[in-house]
């Protein structure tokens, strides 16, 4: 079982990854929570370069570094864990690249799709939750945080990213579920668990 969370910064992905992991543990699953970019020592180094270094990176370099980090994580951790029966939950995966580097930065979506395919070898999540949060709410939630390099890109960039995520969800409705994340943690959690129950546990008593 491979589940990913997507959405703009401040939408609560990491909180819900943890809550879902706890839920699946109670169902008897071994779980692993990952984050992208990151999850291996190599990919965490790339994360530092991308998010906190002083290098000025053009969108193409950004794309290739995110894909390099993803490739290492997919080959070394995700595939092995899935084969071992672990429920893998990732805070971001290739939809982030489509939304941020594709729709946000404006790189040709055909190129993005090819790069995403290359880094994942075609591995797709069983289900992806896009936590949809209004930009003002996201800004309010992130006002006390130090912004990473990508988050410094400004509001119009984030509006394009949000539009991108919505298009991704429309294009792949069977995989990508839009969750309204403007409410309380509990309200968001309940929506997520309903979908998980429908997809994985409906036939169980
Ligand atoms: P994230 O770990 O969600 O940030 P935080 O720890 O602050 O919650 O994501 C890191 C940043 O990288 C985020 O601004 C989104 C960006 N990103 C991309 O632009 N493209 C990608 O492919 C990925 C995985 C992340």
mmCIF file of C-alpha atoms and ligand atoms in Angstrom:
data_model
loop_
_atom_site.group_PDB
_atom_site.id
_atom_site.type_symbol
_atom_site.label_atom_id
_atom_site.label_comp_id
_atom_site.label_asym_id
_atom_site.label_seq_id
_atom_site.Cartn_x
_atom_site.Cartn_y
_atom_site.Cartn_z
ATOM 1 C CA UNK A 1 0.000 0.000 0.000
ATOM 2 C CA UNK A 2 1.554 3.276 -1.170
ATOM 3 C CA UNK A 3 -0.124 6.499 -0.053
ATOM 4 C CA UNK A 4 1.057 10.046 -0.697
ATOM 5 C CA UNK A 5 0.107 13.464 0.634
ATOM 6 C CA UNK A 6 0.303 16.583 -1.481
ATOM 7 C CA UNK A 7 -0.500 20.245 -1.092
ATOM 8 C CA UNK A 8 1.087 23.617 -0.530
ATOM 9 C CA UNK A 9 3.284 24.296 2.459
ATOM 10 C CA UNK A 10 1.318 24.637 5.688
ATOM 11 C CA UNK A 11 -1.564 22.402 4.560
ATOM 12 C CA UNK A 12 -0.908 19.770 7.255
ATOM 13 C CA UNK A 13 0.599 16.953 5.205
ATOM 14 C CA UNK A 14 3.032 15.782 7.859
ATOM 15 C CA UNK A 15 0.372 15.817 10.614
ATOM 16 C CA UNK A 16 -1.963 13.699 8.508
ATOM 17 C CA UNK A 17 0.799 11.342 7.380
ATOM 18 C CA UNK A 18 1.430 10.578 11.064
ATOM 19 C CA UNK A 19 -2.287 10.220 11.919
ATOM 20 C CA UNK A 20 -2.812 7.882 8.977
ATOM 21 C CA UNK A 21 0.235 5.855 9.974
ATOM 22 C CA UNK A 22 -1.229 5.436 13.489
ATOM 23 C CA UNK A 23 -4.563 4.363 11.968
ATOM 24 C CA UNK A 24 -2.883 1.759 9.743
ATOM 25 C CA UNK A 25 -0.798 0.477 12.672
ATOM 26 C CA UNK A 26 -4.053 -0.118 14.544
ATOM 27 C CA UNK A 27 -5.229 -2.091 11.487
ATOM 28 C CA UNK A 28 -2.131 -4.275 11.837
ATOM 29 C CA UNK A 29 0.092 -2.761 9.160
ATOM 30 C CA UNK A 30 3.764 -1.995 9.483
ATOM 31 C CA UNK A 31 4.133 1.570 8.209
ATOM 32 C CA UNK A 32 6.918 3.841 7.042
ATOM 33 C CA UNK A 33 6.572 7.617 6.737
ATOM 34 C CA UNK A 34 8.878 9.329 4.250
ATOM 35 C CA UNK A 35 9.296 12.867 3.075
ATOM 36 C CA UNK A 36 10.388 14.289 -0.227
ATOM 37 C CA UNK A 37 12.890 15.529 -0.995
ATOM 38 C CA UNK A 38 14.686 13.320 1.511
ATOM 39 C CA UNK A 39 14.325 9.897 3.094
ATOM 40 C CA UNK A 40 17.862 8.657 2.359
ATOM 41 C CA UNK A 41 21.152 10.222 3.406
ATOM 42 C CA UNK A 42 21.881 11.125 -0.225
ATOM 43 C CA UNK A 43 18.424 12.617 -0.796
ATOM 44 C CA UNK A 44 18.581 14.601 2.454
ATOM 45 C CA UNK A 45 21.814 16.192 1.157
ATOM 46 C CA UNK A 46 20.002 17.180 -2.033
ATOM 47 C CA UNK A 47 17.178 18.541 0.142
ATOM 48 C CA UNK A 48 19.656 20.838 1.884
ATOM 49 C CA UNK A 49 21.001 22.106 -1.432
ATOM 50 C CA UNK A 50 17.487 22.735 -2.749
ATOM 51 C CA UNK A 51 15.832 24.253 0.274
ATOM 52 C CA UNK A 52 18.411 25.972 2.433
ATOM 53 C CA UNK A 53 21.615 26.536 0.458
ATOM 54 C CA UNK A 54 22.651 29.885 -0.980
ATOM 55 C CA UNK A 55 23.047 28.534 -4.530
ATOM 56 C CA UNK A 56 20.775 30.249 -7.006
ATOM 57 C CA UNK A 57 19.155 27.371 -8.908
ATOM 58 C CA UNK A 58 17.282 27.777 -12.173
ATOM 59 C CA UNK A 59 14.026 25.782 -12.616
ATOM 60 C CA UNK A 60 15.755 23.099 -14.697
ATOM 61 C CA UNK A 61 18.375 22.424 -12.021
ATOM 62 C CA UNK A 62 15.604 22.403 -9.425
ATOM 63 C CA UNK A 63 13.691 19.808 -11.472
ATOM 64 C CA UNK A 64 16.709 17.554 -11.940
ATOM 65 C CA UNK A 65 17.702 17.677 -8.278
ATOM 66 C CA UNK A 66 14.179 16.835 -7.072
ATOM 67 C CA UNK A 67 14.154 13.912 -9.525
ATOM 68 C CA UNK A 68 17.601 12.711 -8.436
ATOM 69 C CA UNK A 69 16.474 12.720 -4.797
ATOM 70 C CA UNK A 70 13.275 10.870 -5.768
ATOM 71 C CA UNK A 71 15.102 8.271 -7.822
ATOM 72 C CA UNK A 72 17.414 7.398 -4.937
ATOM 73 C CA UNK A 73 14.516 7.150 -2.480
ATOM 74 C CA UNK A 74 12.350 5.084 -4.833
ATOM 75 C CA UNK A 75 15.040 2.570 -5.778
ATOM 76 C CA UNK A 76 16.563 2.170 -2.312
ATOM 77 C CA UNK A 77 13.626 2.423 0.065
ATOM 78 C CA UNK A 78 10.120 2.647 -1.396
ATOM 79 C CA UNK A 79 10.238 -0.371 -3.729
ATOM 80 C CA UNK A 80 11.898 -2.607 -1.132
ATOM 81 C CA UNK A 81 9.460 -1.627 1.610
ATOM 82 C CA UNK A 82 6.433 -2.123 -0.634
ATOM 83 C CA UNK A 83 7.741 -5.557 -1.616
ATOM 84 C CA UNK A 84 8.099 -6.402 2.078
ATOM 85 C CA UNK A 85 4.446 -5.495 2.652
ATOM 86 C CA UNK A 86 5.010 -2.196 4.445
ATOM 87 C CA UNK A 87 2.399 0.520 4.056
ATOM 88 C CA UNK A 88 4.516 3.410 2.745
ATOM 89 C CA UNK A 89 3.224 6.931 3.368
ATOM 90 C CA UNK A 90 5.094 9.750 1.680
ATOM 91 C CA UNK A 91 4.836 13.448 2.435
ATOM 92 C CA UNK A 92 5.084 14.526 -1.247
ATOM 93 C CA UNK A 93 5.993 12.489 -4.347
ATOM 94 C CA UNK A 94 6.030 13.204 -8.071
ATOM 95 C CA UNK A 95 2.834 15.291 -8.094
ATOM 96 C CA UNK A 96 4.832 17.948 -6.211
ATOM 97 C CA UNK A 97 7.157 18.226 -9.189
ATOM 98 C CA UNK A 98 4.236 18.515 -11.609
ATOM 99 C CA UNK A 99 2.620 21.191 -9.439
ATOM 100 C CA UNK A 100 5.708 23.201 -8.417
ATOM 101 C CA UNK A 101 8.197 22.837 -11.289
ATOM 102 C CA UNK A 102 5.545 22.256 -13.967
ATOM 103 C CA UNK A 103 2.597 24.516 -13.218
ATOM 104 C CA UNK A 104 4.491 26.795 -10.788
ATOM 105 C CA UNK A 105 7.804 27.340 -12.586
ATOM 106 C CA UNK A 106 6.388 26.768 -16.058
ATOM 107 C CA UNK A 107 8.536 23.861 -17.271
ATOM 108 C CA UNK A 108 6.889 21.946 -20.148
ATOM 109 C CA UNK A 109 4.587 19.307 -18.636
ATOM 110 C CA UNK A 110 5.692 16.682 -21.169
ATOM 111 C CA UNK A 111 9.252 17.036 -19.913
ATOM 112 C CA UNK A 112 8.038 16.869 -16.305
ATOM 113 C CA UNK A 113 6.118 13.659 -17.029
ATOM 114 C CA UNK A 114 9.146 12.034 -18.647
ATOM 115 C CA UNK A 115 11.394 13.025 -15.725
ATOM 116 C CA UNK A 116 8.819 11.797 -13.191
ATOM 117 C CA UNK A 117 8.615 8.498 -15.009
ATOM 118 C CA UNK A 118 12.391 8.188 -15.108
ATOM 119 C CA UNK A 119 12.861 8.796 -11.381
ATOM 120 C CA UNK A 120 10.032 6.512 -10.247
ATOM 121 C CA UNK A 121 10.348 3.862 -12.933
ATOM 122 C CA UNK A 122 6.598 4.245 -13.347
ATOM 123 C CA UNK A 123 5.737 3.563 -9.701
ATOM 124 C CA UNK A 124 2.539 5.391 -8.778
ATOM 125 C CA UNK A 125 0.832 5.733 -5.393
ATOM 126 C CA UNK A 126 -2.347 3.682 -4.840
ATOM 127 C CA UNK A 127 -3.977 6.820 -3.507
ATOM 128 C CA UNK A 128 -2.889 10.445 -3.202
ATOM 129 C CA UNK A 129 -4.515 12.976 -0.895
ATOM 130 C CA UNK A 130 -4.296 16.541 -2.109
ATOM 131 C CA UNK A 131 -4.928 18.683 0.973
ATOM 132 C CA UNK A 132 -6.585 21.721 -0.517
ATOM 133 C CA UNK A 133 -5.971 24.853 1.517
ATOM 134 C CA UNK A 134 -6.772 28.452 0.628
ATOM 135 C CA UNK A 135 -3.667 30.529 0.106
ATOM 136 C CA UNK A 136 -4.515 33.008 2.890
ATOM 137 C CA UNK A 137 -5.017 30.205 5.369
ATOM 138 C CA UNK A 138 -1.682 28.667 4.282
ATOM 139 C CA UNK A 139 0.078 32.006 4.742
ATOM 140 C CA UNK A 140 -1.501 32.474 8.174
ATOM 141 C CA UNK A 141 -0.396 29.015 9.245
ATOM 142 C CA UNK A 142 3.168 29.539 8.007
ATOM 143 C CA UNK A 143 3.729 33.063 9.318
ATOM 144 C CA UNK A 144 5.896 31.988 12.267
ATOM 145 C CA UNK A 145 8.060 29.602 10.225
ATOM 146 C CA UNK A 146 11.361 30.234 8.454
ATOM 147 C CA UNK A 147 10.563 29.920 4.741
ATOM 148 C CA UNK A 148 12.540 27.494 2.568
ATOM 149 C CA UNK A 149 13.960 28.590 -0.801
ATOM 150 C CA UNK A 150 10.917 27.418 -2.765
ATOM 151 C CA UNK A 151 8.448 29.009 -0.345
ATOM 152 C CA UNK A 152 10.131 32.382 -0.936
ATOM 153 C CA UNK A 153 8.751 32.372 -4.496
ATOM 154 C CA UNK A 154 5.689 34.523 -3.665
ATOM 155 C CA UNK A 155 1.899 34.351 -3.796
ATOM 156 C CA UNK A 156 1.395 34.249 -7.556
ATOM 157 C CA UNK A 157 3.689 31.207 -7.715
ATOM 158 C CA UNK A 158 1.598 29.452 -5.047
ATOM 159 C CA UNK A 159 -1.617 30.303 -6.849
ATOM 160 C CA UNK A 160 -0.239 28.541 -9.936
ATOM 161 C CA UNK A 161 0.810 25.556 -7.806
ATOM 162 C CA UNK A 162 -2.706 25.295 -6.328
ATOM 163 C CA UNK A 163 -4.281 25.484 -9.808
ATOM 164 C CA UNK A 164 -1.819 22.808 -10.900
ATOM 165 C CA UNK A 165 -2.794 20.464 -8.116
ATOM 166 C CA UNK A 166 -6.468 20.874 -9.002
ATOM 167 C CA UNK A 167 -5.737 20.008 -12.638
ATOM 168 C CA UNK A 168 -3.751 16.944 -11.559
ATOM 169 C CA UNK A 169 -6.736 15.802 -9.458
ATOM 170 C CA UNK A 170 -9.139 16.313 -12.351
ATOM 171 C CA UNK A 171 -6.895 14.331 -14.695
ATOM 172 C CA UNK A 172 -6.498 11.355 -12.340
ATOM 173 C CA UNK A 173 -9.688 11.218 -10.242
ATOM 174 C CA UNK A 174 -9.259 7.541 -9.381
ATOM 175 C CA UNK A 175 -5.920 8.161 -7.708
ATOM 176 C CA UNK A 176 -5.921 11.785 -6.547
ATOM 177 C CA UNK A 177 -8.515 12.755 -3.943
ATOM 178 C CA UNK A 178 -9.112 16.414 -3.120
ATOM 179 C CA UNK A 179 -9.501 16.911 0.630
ATOM 180 C CA UNK A 180 -10.779 20.212 2.023
ATOM 181 C CA UNK A 181 -8.065 21.119 4.531
ATOM 182 C CA UNK A 182 -9.450 24.463 5.706
ATOM 183 C CA UNK A 183 -11.238 22.959 8.706
ATOM 184 C CA UNK A 184 -9.955 21.356 11.900
ATOM 185 C CA UNK A 185 -7.438 18.518 11.970
ATOM 186 C CA UNK A 186 -10.265 16.174 12.963
ATOM 187 C CA UNK A 187 -12.472 17.215 10.036
ATOM 188 C CA UNK A 188 -9.625 16.650 7.594
ATOM 189 C CA UNK A 189 -8.695 13.342 9.243
ATOM 190 C CA UNK A 190 -12.258 12.038 8.966
ATOM 191 C CA UNK A 191 -12.345 12.730 5.223
ATOM 192 C CA UNK A 192 -9.034 10.913 4.734
ATOM 193 C CA UNK A 193 -10.053 7.865 6.768
ATOM 194 C CA UNK A 194 -13.366 7.602 4.907
ATOM 195 C CA UNK A 195 -11.476 7.324 1.630
ATOM 196 C CA UNK A 196 -8.960 4.864 3.078
ATOM 197 C CA UNK A 197 -11.786 2.673 4.385
ATOM 198 C CA UNK A 198 -13.556 2.781 1.019
ATOM 199 C CA UNK A 199 -10.425 1.934 -0.932
ATOM 200 C CA UNK A 200 -8.792 -0.699 1.282
ATOM 201 C CA UNK A 201 -11.161 -1.976 3.960
ATOM 202 C CA UNK A 202 -14.706 -1.818 2.599
ATOM 203 C CA UNK A 203 -15.095 -5.580 2.284
ATOM 204 C CA UNK A 204 -13.826 -6.300 5.759
ATOM 205 C CA UNK A 205 -16.047 -6.600 8.799
HETATM 206 P P1 LIG B 1 8.193 20.155 2.447
HETATM 207 O O1 LIG B 1 9.048 19.077 3.011
HETATM 208 O O2 LIG B 1 6.742 19.903 2.383
HETATM 209 O O3 LIG B 1 8.485 21.502 3.246
HETATM 210 P P2 LIG B 1 8.263 21.704 4.805
HETATM 211 O O4 LIG B 1 9.248 20.812 5.504
HETATM 212 O O5 LIG B 1 8.565 23.170 4.963
HETATM 213 O O6 LIG B 1 6.823 21.350 5.075
HETATM 214 O O7 LIG B 1 8.644 20.465 0.959
HETATM 215 C C1 LIG B 1 9.835 21.028 0.647
HETATM 216 C C2 LIG B 1 9.686 22.083 -0.446
HETATM 217 O O8 LIG B 1 10.070 21.545 -1.711
HETATM 218 C C3 LIG B 1 8.315 22.664 -0.618
HETATM 219 O O9 LIG B 1 8.437 24.084 -0.684
HETATM 220 C C4 LIG B 1 7.849 22.118 -1.952
HETATM 221 C C5 LIG B 1 9.102 21.862 -2.705
HETATM 222 N N1 LIG B 1 9.068 20.760 -3.699
HETATM 223 C C6 LIG B 1 9.092 21.048 -5.051
HETATM 224 O O10 LIG B 1 9.113 22.232 -5.448
HETATM 225 N N2 LIG B 1 9.133 20.020 -5.964
HETATM 226 C C7 LIG B 1 9.138 18.717 -5.577
HETATM 227 O O11 LIG B 1 9.175 17.794 -6.448
HETATM 228 C C8 LIG B 1 9.099 18.420 -4.172
HETATM 229 C C9 LIG B 1 9.123 16.990 -3.694
HETATM 230 C C10 LIG B 1 9.064 19.469 -3.257
#
